[in-house]
Coordinates of C-alpha atoms in Angstrom, one line a residue:
Chain A
M1 CA -1.5 -10.9 17.1
D2 CA -4.1 -8.6 15.6
A3 CA -4.7 -9.9 12.0
A4 CA -4.5 -6.4 10.4
D5 CA -1.3 -5.6 12.2
F6 CA 0.2 -8.9 11.2
S7 CA -0.8 -8.4 7.6
E8 CA 0.8 -5.0 7.7
I9 CA 4.0 -6.6 9.0
L10 CA 4.1 -9.1 6.2
T11 CA 3.6 -6.3 3.6
T12 CA 6.4 -4.3 5.2
V13 CA 8.8 -7.3 5.1
R14 CA 7.8 -8.0 1.5
T15 CA 8.4 -4.4 0.4
F16 CA 11.7 -4.3 2.3
I17 CA 12.9 -7.5 0.5
H18 CA 11.9 -6.3 -2.9
E19 CA 13.3 -2.8 -2.5
R20 CA 16.4 -3.4 -0.6
V21 CA 17.6 -7.1 -0.6
I22 CA 16.7 -8.5 -4.0
P23 CA 18.7 -5.7 -5.8
V24 CA 21.9 -6.7 -3.9
E25 CA 21.5 -10.5 -3.9
N26 CA 24.4 -11.0 -6.4
E27 CA 26.6 -8.6 -4.4
I28 CA 25.9 -10.5 -1.2
D29 CA 26.8 -13.8 -3.0
E30 CA 30.0 -12.3 -4.6
K31 CA 31.3 -10.5 -1.5
D32 CA 30.1 -13.2 1.0
E33 CA 28.7 -10.4 3.1
V34 CA 25.3 -8.8 3.8
P35 CA 25.7 -5.0 3.6
L36 CA 25.6 -3.2 7.0
D37 CA 22.7 -1.0 6.2
I38 CA 20.5 -4.1 5.5
R39 CA 21.7 -5.6 8.8
D40 CA 20.8 -2.4 10.7
A41 CA 17.4 -2.1 8.9
T42 CA 16.5 -5.6 10.0
K43 CA 17.3 -4.8 13.6
E44 CA 15.2 -1.6 13.5
M45 CA 12.3 -3.4 12.0
G46 CA 12.3 -6.0 14.7
L47 CA 13.3 -9.0 12.7
W48 CA 15.8 -10.2 15.3
G49 CA 13.2 -11.0 17.8
F50 CA 10.0 -12.1 16.1
A51 CA 10.0 -15.5 17.8
I52 CA 11.0 -14.2 21.2
P53 CA 8.1 -13.7 23.6
E54 CA 6.6 -10.2 23.8
E55 CA 7.3 -9.9 27.5
Y56 CA 11.1 -10.2 26.8
G57 CA 11.1 -7.6 24.0
G58 CA 10.2 -9.7 21.0
L59 CA 7.1 -10.0 18.9
G60 CA 6.0 -13.4 20.3
L61 CA 4.7 -14.8 17.0
S62 CA 3.0 -18.1 17.1
M63 CA 4.5 -20.9 14.9
S64 CA 1.7 -20.3 12.4
E65 CA 2.5 -16.6 12.2
E66 CA 6.2 -17.2 12.1
A67 CA 5.7 -19.6 9.2
R68 CA 3.9 -17.0 7.2
L69 CA 6.6 -14.4 7.9
V70 CA 9.3 -16.9 6.9
F71 CA 7.5 -17.6 3.6
E72 CA 8.4 -13.9 2.9
L73 CA 12.0 -14.1 4.1
G74 CA 12.6 -17.3 2.0
Y75 CA 11.9 -15.3 -1.2
T76 CA 15.5 -13.9 -1.2
T77 CA 19.0 -15.0 -0.3
P78 CA 19.1 -17.3 2.8
A79 CA 21.9 -15.0 4.1
L80 CA 19.3 -12.5 5.1
R81 CA 17.4 -14.9 7.4
S82 CA 20.6 -16.4 8.7
M83 CA 21.7 -13.1 10.3
F84 CA 18.8 -13.2 12.8
G85 CA 18.0 -16.9 12.4
T86 CA 20.0 -18.1 15.4
N87 CA 18.6 -15.3 17.7
N88 CA 15.0 -16.2 16.9
G89 CA 15.7 -19.8 16.4
I90 CA 18.0 -22.4 17.8
A91 CA 20.0 -20.1 20.0
G92 CA 17.2 -17.9 21.3
H93 CA 15.2 -21.0 22.0
V94 CA 17.9 -22.4 24.2
I95 CA 17.0 -19.6 26.7
I96 CA 13.3 -19.6 25.9
E97 CA 13.1 -23.4 26.5
G98 CA 15.7 -23.9 29.1
G99 CA 16.7 -20.6 30.7
T100 CA 16.0 -19.4 34.2
E101 CA 13.7 -16.4 34.6
E102 CA 16.8 -14.3 35.3
Q103 CA 18.6 -15.6 32.2
K104 CA 15.5 -14.8 30.1
R105 CA 15.2 -11.3 31.5
H106 CA 18.9 -10.6 30.8
W107 CA 19.5 -12.3 27.4
L108 CA 16.2 -12.3 25.5
P109 CA 15.8 -8.5 25.2
L110 CA 19.4 -8.3 24.0
L111 CA 18.7 -11.0 21.4
A112 CA 15.4 -9.5 20.3
S113 CA 16.9 -6.1 19.6
G114 CA 19.9 -7.6 17.8
E115 CA 22.3 -5.9 20.3
V116 CA 23.7 -9.4 20.8
T117 CA 24.1 -12.1 18.2
A118 CA 24.0 -15.6 19.6
S119 CA 25.1 -19.0 18.1
F120 CA 24.0 -22.5 18.9
G121 CA 27.0 -24.6 19.6
L122 CA 25.9 -28.3 19.4
T123 CA 27.5 -29.9 16.3
E124 CA 31.0 -31.4 16.5
A125 CA 33.2 -33.0 13.9
D126 CA 32.1 -36.5 15.0
A127 CA 28.7 -35.5 16.5
G128 CA 26.4 -34.0 13.9
S129 CA 23.5 -36.3 13.1
D130 CA 23.8 -37.8 16.5
P131 CA 24.7 -35.0 18.8
S132 CA 24.3 -37.2 21.9
T133 CA 27.8 -38.5 21.2
L134 CA 29.4 -35.0 21.6
T135 CA 32.7 -35.0 23.4
T136 CA 33.1 -31.3 24.5
S137 CA 33.1 -31.6 28.2
A138 CA 32.7 -29.3 31.2
Y139 CA 33.5 -29.7 34.9
R140 CA 32.7 -27.5 37.8
D141 CA 35.4 -25.7 39.7
G142 CA 33.9 -23.8 42.6
D143 CA 31.7 -21.1 41.2
T144 CA 32.9 -21.6 37.6
W145 CA 32.6 -24.2 34.9
V146 CA 35.6 -25.2 32.8
I147 CA 34.7 -26.1 29.2
S148 CA 37.0 -27.8 26.6
G149 CA 36.3 -29.2 23.1
A150 CA 35.6 -28.2 19.5
K151 CA 32.4 -27.3 17.6
R152 CA 31.9 -27.4 13.9
Y153 CA 29.7 -25.5 11.3
I154 CA 28.5 -23.0 14.0
T155 CA 26.2 -20.5 12.3
N156 CA 27.0 -16.9 13.1
A157 CA 30.1 -17.9 15.2
P158 CA 32.3 -15.3 13.4
I159 CA 30.1 -12.5 14.6
A160 CA 28.6 -14.1 17.8
D161 CA 28.7 -12.1 21.0
A162 CA 27.7 -15.3 22.8
I163 CA 27.8 -19.0 21.9
F164 CA 25.4 -21.4 23.7
V165 CA 27.8 -24.4 24.0
F166 CA 26.5 -27.9 24.7
A167 CA 29.0 -29.9 26.8
R168 CA 29.0 -33.2 28.6
T169 CA 28.9 -32.6 32.4
N170 CA 28.2 -36.1 33.6
P171 CA 29.9 -39.0 31.7
A172 CA 28.4 -41.5 34.2
V173 CA 24.8 -41.2 33.0
P174 CA 23.4 -42.3 29.6
A175 CA 24.6 -40.1 26.7
T176 CA 21.5 -37.9 26.3
R177 CA 21.2 -37.1 30.0
G178 CA 24.7 -35.9 30.9
I179 CA 24.7 -32.9 28.6
S180 CA 24.4 -29.2 29.8
N181 CA 24.4 -25.9 28.0
F182 CA 26.6 -22.9 28.8
I183 CA 26.5 -19.3 27.7
V184 CA 30.0 -18.5 26.5
P185 CA 30.6 -14.9 25.8
K186 CA 32.8 -13.6 23.0
G187 CA 36.4 -12.9 24.2
S188 CA 36.4 -15.5 27.0
P189 CA 40.0 -16.6 27.5
G190 CA 40.5 -20.0 25.7
L191 CA 37.7 -19.4 23.2
T192 CA 38.9 -19.3 19.6
I193 CA 36.7 -18.8 16.5
G194 CA 38.0 -20.6 13.4
P195 CA 38.2 -19.1 9.9
R196 CA 34.9 -18.7 8.0
D197 CA 33.7 -21.8 6.3
H198 CA 33.9 -21.5 2.5
K199 CA 30.6 -23.0 1.5
M200 CA 29.0 -24.2 -1.8
G201 CA 26.2 -21.7 -1.4
Q202 CA 24.4 -19.4 1.1
A203 CA 27.2 -16.9 0.8
G204 CA 26.8 -14.1 3.3
A205 CA 25.6 -16.6 5.9
W206 CA 28.6 -17.2 8.0
S207 CA 29.7 -20.3 10.0
S208 CA 32.9 -21.6 11.4
D209 CA 34.6 -24.0 13.9
V210 CA 34.7 -23.0 17.5
Y211 CA 37.5 -24.2 19.8
L212 CA 37.3 -24.2 23.6
D213 CA 40.4 -24.7 25.6
E214 CA 39.7 -24.6 29.4
V215 CA 37.2 -21.8 28.9
R216 CA 35.9 -20.6 32.3
V217 CA 32.3 -19.3 32.6
P218 CA 30.5 -18.4 35.9
H219 CA 28.0 -20.9 37.3
T220 CA 25.3 -18.3 36.4
H221 CA 26.0 -19.1 32.8
L222 CA 24.8 -22.7 33.1
V223 CA 21.5 -22.5 31.2
G224 CA 18.6 -23.4 33.5
G225 CA 20.7 -22.8 36.6
D226 CA 21.2 -25.6 39.1
D227 CA 18.2 -27.4 37.6
G228 CA 19.7 -27.1 34.1
A229 CA 22.6 -29.5 34.6
G230 CA 21.9 -32.6 32.5
Y231 CA 19.0 -31.1 30.6
G232 CA 20.9 -29.6 27.7
F233 CA 20.1 -32.4 25.3
A234 CA 16.4 -32.3 25.9
T235 CA 16.5 -28.5 25.4
A236 CA 18.4 -28.9 22.2
M237 CA 15.8 -31.3 20.8
R238 CA 12.9 -28.9 21.5
C239 CA 14.9 -26.0 19.9
L240 CA 15.4 -28.1 16.8
A241 CA 11.7 -29.1 16.4
H242 CA 10.7 -25.4 16.3
G243 CA 13.6 -24.7 13.9
R244 CA 12.5 -27.5 11.5
I245 CA 9.2 -25.8 10.8
H246 CA 11.0 -22.6 10.3
I247 CA 13.4 -24.1 7.8
A248 CA 10.5 -25.8 6.0
A249 CA 8.8 -22.4 5.7
L250 CA 12.0 -20.9 4.3
C251 CA 12.1 -23.7 1.7
V252 CA 8.6 -22.8 0.6
G253 CA 9.5 -19.1 0.3
L254 CA 12.5 -20.0 -1.9
A255 CA 10.4 -22.4 -4.0
Q256 CA 7.9 -19.6 -4.6
R257 CA 10.8 -17.4 -5.9
L258 CA 12.1 -20.3 -8.1
V259 CA 8.7 -20.8 -9.6
D260 CA 8.4 -17.0 -10.3
E261 CA 11.8 -17.0 -11.9
S262 CA 11.0 -20.1 -13.9
V263 CA 7.7 -18.7 -15.2
S264 CA 9.0 -15.3 -16.1
W265 CA 12.0 -16.9 -17.9
A266 CA 9.7 -19.3 -19.8
A267 CA 7.5 -16.4 -20.9
Q268 CA 10.4 -14.3 -22.2
R269 CA 12.9 -16.7 -23.5
H270 CA 12.3 -17.6 -27.2
Q271 CA 13.3 -20.7 -29.2
S272 CA 12.2 -21.2 -32.8
G273 CA 10.4 -17.9 -32.6
R274 CA 8.2 -18.8 -29.7
P275 CA 8.4 -18.3 -25.9
I276 CA 9.7 -21.6 -24.5
G277 CA 6.7 -21.6 -22.2
D278 CA 4.6 -22.5 -25.3
Y279 CA 6.3 -25.9 -25.3
Q280 CA 4.6 -28.7 -23.3
L281 CA 7.8 -30.2 -21.9
I282 CA 8.5 -26.8 -20.2
Q283 CA 4.9 -26.5 -19.1
G284 CA 5.2 -30.0 -17.4
M285 CA 8.2 -28.8 -15.4
I286 CA 6.5 -25.6 -14.3
A287 CA 3.4 -27.6 -13.3
D288 CA 5.4 -30.1 -11.3
S289 CA 7.2 -27.2 -9.4
V290 CA 4.0 -25.3 -8.7
T291 CA 2.3 -28.5 -7.4
D292 CA 5.4 -29.2 -5.2
L293 CA 5.2 -25.7 -3.9
Y294 CA 1.5 -25.9 -3.1
A295 CA 2.0 -29.2 -1.3
G296 CA 4.9 -27.8 0.8
R297 CA 3.0 -24.6 1.7
A298 CA -0.1 -26.5 2.8
L299 CA 2.0 -28.9 4.8
V300 CA 3.9 -26.1 6.7
I301 CA 0.6 -24.3 7.5
E302 CA -1.0 -27.5 8.9
T303 CA 2.1 -28.6 10.8
A304 CA 2.5 -25.1 12.3
R305 CA -1.2 -25.2 13.4
A306 CA -0.7 -28.6 15.1
F307 CA 2.6 -27.4 16.7
D308 CA 0.7 -24.3 18.2
A309 CA -2.0 -26.6 19.4
G310 CA 0.6 -28.9 21.0
S311 CA -0.9 -31.9 19.2
D312 CA 2.2 -32.7 17.1
T313 CA 5.6 -31.3 18.1
K314 CA 7.9 -34.1 16.8
V315 CA 6.8 -36.0 13.7
G316 CA 5.1 -33.1 12.0
P317 CA 8.2 -30.8 12.2
S318 CA 10.4 -33.6 10.9
A319 CA 8.1 -34.7 8.1
T320 CA 7.6 -31.1 7.1
K321 CA 11.3 -30.2 7.1
Y322 CA 12.0 -33.5 5.2
F323 CA 9.4 -32.9 2.5
C324 CA 10.0 -29.1 2.0
S325 CA 13.8 -29.3 1.8
E326 CA 13.6 -32.1 -0.7
M327 CA 10.8 -30.3 -2.5
V328 CA 12.8 -27.1 -2.9
G329 CA 15.8 -29.2 -4.2
R330 CA 13.5 -30.5 -7.0
V331 CA 12.1 -27.1 -7.8
A332 CA 15.6 -25.6 -7.9
D333 CA 16.8 -28.4 -10.2
R334 CA 13.8 -27.8 -12.6
A335 CA 14.4 -24.0 -12.5
V336 CA 17.9 -24.5 -13.7
Q337 CA 16.7 -26.9 -16.4
I338 CA 14.0 -24.5 -17.6
H339 CA 16.7 -21.7 -17.8
G340 CA 18.9 -24.0 -19.9
G341 CA 22.5 -22.7 -20.3
A342 CA 21.6 -19.5 -18.5
G343 CA 20.7 -21.5 -15.4
Y344 CA 24.4 -22.6 -15.1
I345 CA 25.8 -19.1 -15.3
R346 CA 26.9 -17.1 -12.3
G347 CA 24.8 -14.0 -11.8
V348 CA 21.6 -15.7 -12.8
P349 CA 19.4 -16.0 -9.7
V350 CA 18.4 -19.7 -10.2
E351 CA 22.1 -20.8 -10.4
R352 CA 22.7 -19.2 -7.0
F353 CA 19.5 -20.5 -5.5
Y354 CA 20.4 -24.0 -6.7
R355 CA 23.6 -23.9 -4.6
D356 CA 21.8 -22.2 -1.7
A357 CA 19.0 -24.8 -1.6
R358 CA 21.3 -27.8 -1.3
L359 CA 22.1 -27.0 2.3
F360 CA 18.4 -27.3 3.4
R361 CA 18.5 -31.1 3.0
I362 CA 21.6 -31.2 5.3
Y363 CA 21.5 -28.7 8.2
E364 CA 19.2 -28.8 11.2
G365 CA 18.9 -32.5 10.7
T366 CA 19.6 -34.3 7.3
S367 CA 16.8 -35.8 5.4
Q368 CA 17.9 -39.2 6.6
I369 CA 17.8 -38.2 10.3
Q370 CA 14.2 -36.8 9.7
Q371 CA 13.3 -40.2 8.2
L372 CA 14.6 -41.9 11.4
I373 CA 12.7 -39.5 13.7
I374 CA 9.5 -40.0 11.8
A375 CA 9.6 -43.8 11.5
R376 CA 11.0 -44.5 15.0
H377 CA 8.4 -42.3 16.7
L378 CA 5.6 -44.2 15.1
L379 CA 7.2 -47.6 15.6
R380 CA 7.8 -46.8 19.2
E381 CA 4.1 -45.9 19.6
A382 CA 3.1 -49.1 17.9
A383 CA 5.3 -51.2 20.2
R384 CA 3.6 -49.9 23.3
Chain B
M1 CA 10.3 21.1 18.1
N2 CA 6.7 20.9 17.0
I3 CA 6.9 19.3 13.5
V4 CA 4.0 18.9 11.1
V5 CA 4.4 16.7 8.0
T6 CA 1.9 16.6 5.2
V7 CA 1.2 13.2 3.5
K8 CA -1.1 12.2 0.6
Q9 CA -2.5 8.9 -0.5
V10 CA -2.0 8.4 -4.2
P11 CA -2.5 5.6 -6.7
D12 CA 0.4 3.1 -6.6
T13 CA 3.3 4.4 -8.6
W14 CA 3.3 1.3 -10.8
A15 CA -0.5 1.2 -11.4
E16 CA -2.0 2.4 -14.6
K17 CA -3.5 5.8 -13.7
K18 CA -6.9 6.9 -15.1
L19 CA -9.1 9.9 -14.8
D20 CA -12.8 9.6 -13.9
P21 CA -14.5 10.4 -17.2
T22 CA -17.3 12.5 -15.6
T23 CA -15.4 14.5 -13.0
R24 CA -12.0 14.4 -14.8
T25 CA -10.4 13.9 -11.4
T26 CA -8.0 11.0 -10.5
D27 CA -9.8 7.7 -10.4
R28 CA -8.7 6.4 -6.9
K29 CA -11.2 3.6 -6.7
S30 CA -9.9 1.2 -9.4
V31 CA -6.3 1.1 -8.2
D32 CA -4.2 0.3 -5.1
N33 CA -3.5 3.4 -3.1
V34 CA -0.3 4.0 -1.2
M35 CA 1.5 6.8 0.6
N36 CA 3.0 9.2 -1.9
E37 CA 6.6 7.9 -2.1
M38 CA 8.1 11.4 -1.8
D39 CA 6.1 11.9 1.4
E40 CA 8.1 9.0 3.0
Y41 CA 11.2 11.2 2.8
G42 CA 9.3 14.0 4.6
V43 CA 8.1 11.8 7.4
E44 CA 11.6 10.4 7.8
E45 CA 13.1 13.9 8.0
A46 CA 10.5 14.9 10.6
L47 CA 11.3 11.8 12.7
K48 CA 15.1 12.6 12.4
I49 CA 14.6 16.1 13.6
K50 CA 12.5 14.9 16.5
E51 CA 15.1 12.3 17.4
A52 CA 17.8 14.9 17.4
H53 CA 16.0 17.7 19.2
G54 CA 13.0 16.1 20.9
G55 CA 9.4 17.3 20.3
E56 CA 6.4 15.8 18.4
V57 CA 5.6 14.9 14.9
T58 CA 2.0 15.3 13.7
V59 CA 0.9 13.9 10.4
V60 CA -1.7 15.9 8.5
T61 CA -3.6 14.6 5.5
M62 CA -6.7 15.5 3.5
G63 CA -8.4 12.7 1.6
P64 CA -11.1 10.1 1.5
E65 CA -11.6 7.6 4.3
K66 CA -9.2 5.2 2.7
A67 CA -6.4 7.7 3.2
L68 CA -6.4 6.6 6.8
E69 CA -4.1 3.7 5.6
T70 CA -1.5 6.3 4.7
V71 CA -1.9 8.1 8.0
R72 CA -1.4 4.7 9.7
K73 CA 1.8 4.1 7.8
A74 CA 3.3 7.4 8.9
L75 CA 2.2 6.6 12.5
S76 CA 3.8 3.2 12.3
M77 CA 7.0 4.8 11.0
G78 CA 7.1 6.7 14.3
A79 CA 4.9 9.9 14.0
D80 CA 3.2 10.7 17.3
K81 CA -0.3 11.8 16.2
A82 CA -2.4 12.5 13.1
V83 CA -5.1 14.8 11.8
H84 CA -7.2 13.5 8.9
I85 CA -9.5 16.0 7.1
T86 CA -12.1 13.9 5.4
D87 CA -15.5 14.9 4.0
E88 CA -17.4 14.0 0.8
A89 CA -17.7 17.7 0.2
L90 CA -14.0 18.0 -0.2
A91 CA -13.9 15.6 -3.2
G92 CA -12.4 17.2 -6.3
S93 CA -10.7 20.1 -4.5
D94 CA -7.8 21.7 -6.4
A95 CA -4.5 22.7 -5.0
L96 CA -5.7 26.1 -3.8
Q97 CA -8.6 24.7 -1.9
T98 CA -6.5 21.8 -0.5
S99 CA -3.8 24.2 0.7
A100 CA -6.3 26.5 2.3
A101 CA -7.9 23.6 4.2
L102 CA -4.6 22.1 5.3
A103 CA -3.3 25.5 6.4
K104 CA -6.3 26.2 8.4
V105 CA -5.8 23.0 10.4
I106 CA -2.0 23.2 10.5
A107 CA -2.3 26.8 12.0
T108 CA -4.2 25.3 15.0
L109 CA -1.2 23.0 15.7
S110 CA 1.3 25.9 16.1
P111 CA 4.1 24.1 14.3
D112 CA 7.8 25.2 14.3
I113 CA 8.4 23.3 11.1
V114 CA 6.0 22.1 8.4
I115 CA 7.6 19.6 6.1
T116 CA 6.2 18.8 2.6
A117 CA 7.5 16.7 -0.2
A118 CA 8.5 18.3 -3.5
E119 CA 5.5 16.9 -5.2
A120 CA 2.9 14.0 -5.2
S121 CA 3.2 11.4 -7.9
D122 CA -0.5 11.7 -9.0
A123 CA -1.2 15.3 -9.9
R124 CA 2.5 16.4 -9.8
G125 CA 1.6 20.0 -9.1
G126 CA 4.4 20.6 -6.7
V127 CA 2.8 23.8 -5.4
L128 CA 1.5 22.7 -2.0
G129 CA 4.5 23.9 0.0
A130 CA 4.5 27.4 -1.5
L131 CA 0.7 27.7 -1.0
L132 CA 0.9 26.6 2.6
A133 CA 3.7 29.0 3.3
E134 CA 1.6 31.8 1.8
H135 CA -1.5 30.9 3.8
L136 CA 0.4 30.5 7.0
G137 CA 2.6 33.5 6.5
F138 CA 5.7 31.4 7.0
P139 CA 9.0 31.6 5.0
Q140 CA 9.5 28.6 2.7
L141 CA 12.7 26.6 2.1
T142 CA 12.5 24.5 -0.9
Q143 CA 14.4 21.5 -2.5
A144 CA 16.1 20.7 0.7
R145 CA 18.7 17.9 0.5
K146 CA 19.9 18.4 4.0
V147 CA 18.2 20.1 7.0
T148 CA 19.9 21.4 10.1
V149 CA 17.8 22.8 12.9
D150 CA 19.1 25.1 15.6
P151 CA 16.3 25.2 18.2
G152 CA 18.2 27.7 20.4
A153 CA 18.5 30.3 17.6
G154 CA 15.1 29.3 16.2
T155 CA 16.4 28.8 12.7
V156 CA 16.4 26.1 10.1
R157 CA 19.3 25.9 7.6
I158 CA 19.1 23.8 4.4
E159 CA 21.3 22.7 1.6
R160 CA 19.1 23.6 -1.4
Q161 CA 19.6 21.3 -4.3
A162 CA 20.8 23.2 -7.4
D163 CA 21.8 22.1 -10.9
N164 CA 25.5 22.3 -10.2
G165 CA 25.9 22.1 -6.4
Y166 CA 23.8 23.4 -3.6
L167 CA 22.8 26.7 -1.9
L168 CA 22.9 27.2 1.8
V169 CA 19.6 28.9 2.8
E170 CA 18.4 29.8 6.3
A171 CA 15.1 30.9 7.7
A172 CA 13.6 31.6 11.1
T173 CA 11.0 29.2 12.4
P174 CA 8.1 28.8 12.0
V175 CA 9.0 27.6 8.5
V176 CA 7.8 25.4 5.6
V177 CA 10.5 23.1 4.4
G178 CA 10.2 21.1 1.1
V179 CA 12.4 18.1 0.8
V180 CA 13.8 16.1 -2.1
E181 CA 14.5 12.4 -2.4
K182 CA 18.3 12.8 -1.8
I183 CA 17.7 13.9 1.8
N184 CA 17.5 10.5 3.5
Q185 CA 16.6 6.8 3.3
P186 CA 13.1 6.4 4.7
R187 CA 12.9 3.8 7.4
Y188 CA 10.6 0.8 7.2
P189 CA 7.9 0.7 9.8
S190 CA 9.1 -1.4 12.7
F191 CA 6.9 -4.3 13.9
K192 CA 6.3 -2.6 17.2
G193 CA 5.5 0.7 15.4
I194 CA 2.9 -1.1 13.3
M195 CA 1.3 -2.5 16.5
A196 CA 1.4 0.9 18.2
A197 CA 0.0 2.9 15.3
K198 CA -3.6 2.1 16.0
K199 CA -3.3 3.4 19.6
K200 CA -1.9 6.8 18.7
P201 CA -4.1 9.9 18.8
L202 CA -6.0 10.4 15.5
T203 CA -8.2 13.4 15.0
T204 CA -10.8 13.1 12.1
L205 CA -12.2 16.5 11.0
S206 CA -15.1 17.1 8.6
V207 CA -15.5 20.4 6.7
A208 CA -17.5 21.8 9.6
D209 CA -15.1 20.5 12.3
A210 CA -12.2 22.1 10.5
G211 CA -14.1 25.4 10.4
L212 CA -14.1 25.5 6.6
D213 CA -16.8 27.3 4.6
P214 CA -18.7 24.6 2.7
G215 CA -19.2 27.1 -0.1
T216 CA -15.4 27.2 -0.9
V217 CA -14.5 23.5 -1.0
G218 CA -15.0 20.7 -3.5
L219 CA -15.1 20.3 -7.3
A220 CA -18.0 22.8 -7.8
N221 CA -16.0 25.6 -6.1
A222 CA -12.6 24.9 -7.5
A223 CA -10.6 27.8 -9.0
S224 CA -9.3 25.6 -11.7
T225 CA -11.3 23.2 -13.9
V226 CA -10.1 20.4 -16.1
L227 CA -12.0 21.1 -19.4
D228 CA -11.0 18.0 -21.3
A229 CA -8.8 15.0 -20.9
Q230 CA -7.7 12.4 -23.4
P231 CA -5.8 9.2 -22.7
A232 CA -2.3 9.3 -24.2
P233 CA -2.3 7.9 -27.8
P234 CA -0.6 4.5 -28.1
R235 CA 3.0 4.7 -29.1
Q236 CA 3.6 4.6 -32.8
S237 CA 6.0 2.0 -34.0
G238 CA 9.3 3.4 -35.1
T239 CA 10.6 3.8 -38.6
I240 CA 13.2 1.2 -39.6
V241 CA 15.8 2.5 -42.1
K242 CA 17.5 -0.4 -43.9
D243 CA 20.9 0.7 -45.1
E244 CA 21.3 0.2 -48.8
G245 CA 24.2 2.5 -49.3
D246 CA 22.1 5.6 -48.6
G247 CA 21.3 4.9 -44.9
G248 CA 23.1 8.0 -43.5
T249 CA 21.3 10.3 -45.9
R250 CA 17.9 8.9 -45.1
V251 CA 18.5 9.1 -41.4
A252 CA 19.6 12.7 -41.8
D253 CA 16.5 13.4 -44.0
F254 CA 14.3 11.9 -41.3
L255 CA 15.8 14.0 -38.5
A256 CA 15.5 17.1 -40.6
A257 CA 11.8 16.3 -41.4
Q258 CA 11.3 16.1 -37.6
K259 CA 13.0 19.5 -37.3
L260 CA 15.6 17.8 -35.0
I261 CA 18.6 18.9 -37.1

């Protein structure tokens, strides 16, 4: 994209976040809901399709551009990004990576405009870190597929118009090769959405269980068409790699906010007649957080560049997600410490962000799973 | 509907504003410049009228080359085309000269509705709408908090903000409409709008292009002159009255001395 246009887009998003979202962050946390006018504004701006290719109605940002945009989005409650996170990210990428041309032409413009909200239905109660063990199954019956099973922690499921459900279609082949993906529209008979999960943080970002009891979808809803059967797992892994850099960028945005909150508090808050920022032990914590932030930001920028170049699409995304999610955890912890008692009080931003940040080390691959991906990839290369 | 909306680039609302010590005009070089915030409401209302009744929105501005950024913002919000009057000779023009120049250009666009903001945040004159209406020979509807257009009847009806309610006022088009902040919530430029803005028609006019007489524009020919300007004195620290039994009396004496009671 033209550099001047992209810079204008970043300015617009930054202004929007400062003017419209930051003033209602506490309200979003308390009511567990993003106000409708903010949701509508994000659709009108084009935030629902920034990662969807231009030819399908999106903005077609490269990973490097997306990372810079997500730095801005991370500056406020993660609930904002979560609304359109599945359309741009894991769910949208199911169609981008695995869909037929016809599926792309039908679904991607709907996702890019926000007319349709989609969810990514991979995780199950006993298949989270290792989704290849999922037990949701589907069998073909003439021109339809019949899907049964249960999904857990499905982001945006309570408001989803379509859920992209991963199900085992061939139990006879090795675990990762017998999985396919299906587009399951809202209201399909046998589809039940569970109550909203009551989470520690990230209020306003909704998730829930999804139950499928003999849900029938037409064969045209098999992602990738006839060629898509059995390729669901490979598609899911590619979607997750892209999403990991996205989440890492989000962590960097939040770390920037936490640093800003920490510095401004340390400059204002007085003890013994002096701002607490005058004390070296506070200065040490601020310096550690700023250094963490710089390292995370530089890592995201470099990993996104390598991802765009195609030179590192596995280890880089995992290492970056691993580092940045752990990094923002440390920065959030220090931010609460710098705030002292106030940092433990509801209504103070860093208290809320401390709870929000905890999820980053868990979802879209725990830190431990990232460690395995990183180490196993290198060891496999060495064994060749 | 052919709608014209005027916009102005001003120093950022939050920036410390200064006057140039020699010309005593606003120093625009040392600060960030943005679209006058009130103008965003004007652009939004123009776009809403267009969306409801069809037509075209033309943005008109007068200002230095940098004012193009503000024009682009209006175009990225959704305006169709723009006219930018820019010329070194225009620098330092006062409200009378500015309105004459804008009116001359706006007249060539044959608008049905001309929308202006109540005021710009730099000079805060708040007279542009009235001056434009006079130059153009159009009626003027001011302080509009709601605008209803009836293209069939060729009328515009507004709710005019008043101290304790509102007045319903109507005028036939072509008309100048001044809007207040209550009227709408300006949209943020969409990403596609930002990308499209550069490709929209933009006419840049010099003094000669606009058919203006060079002997009537600019600081030297302004009807009003700023004779002197001083920065506001720093705030004095307040007087602290410590109550030693006579606090009430001392506060009352202080207020009386200030002629407040």
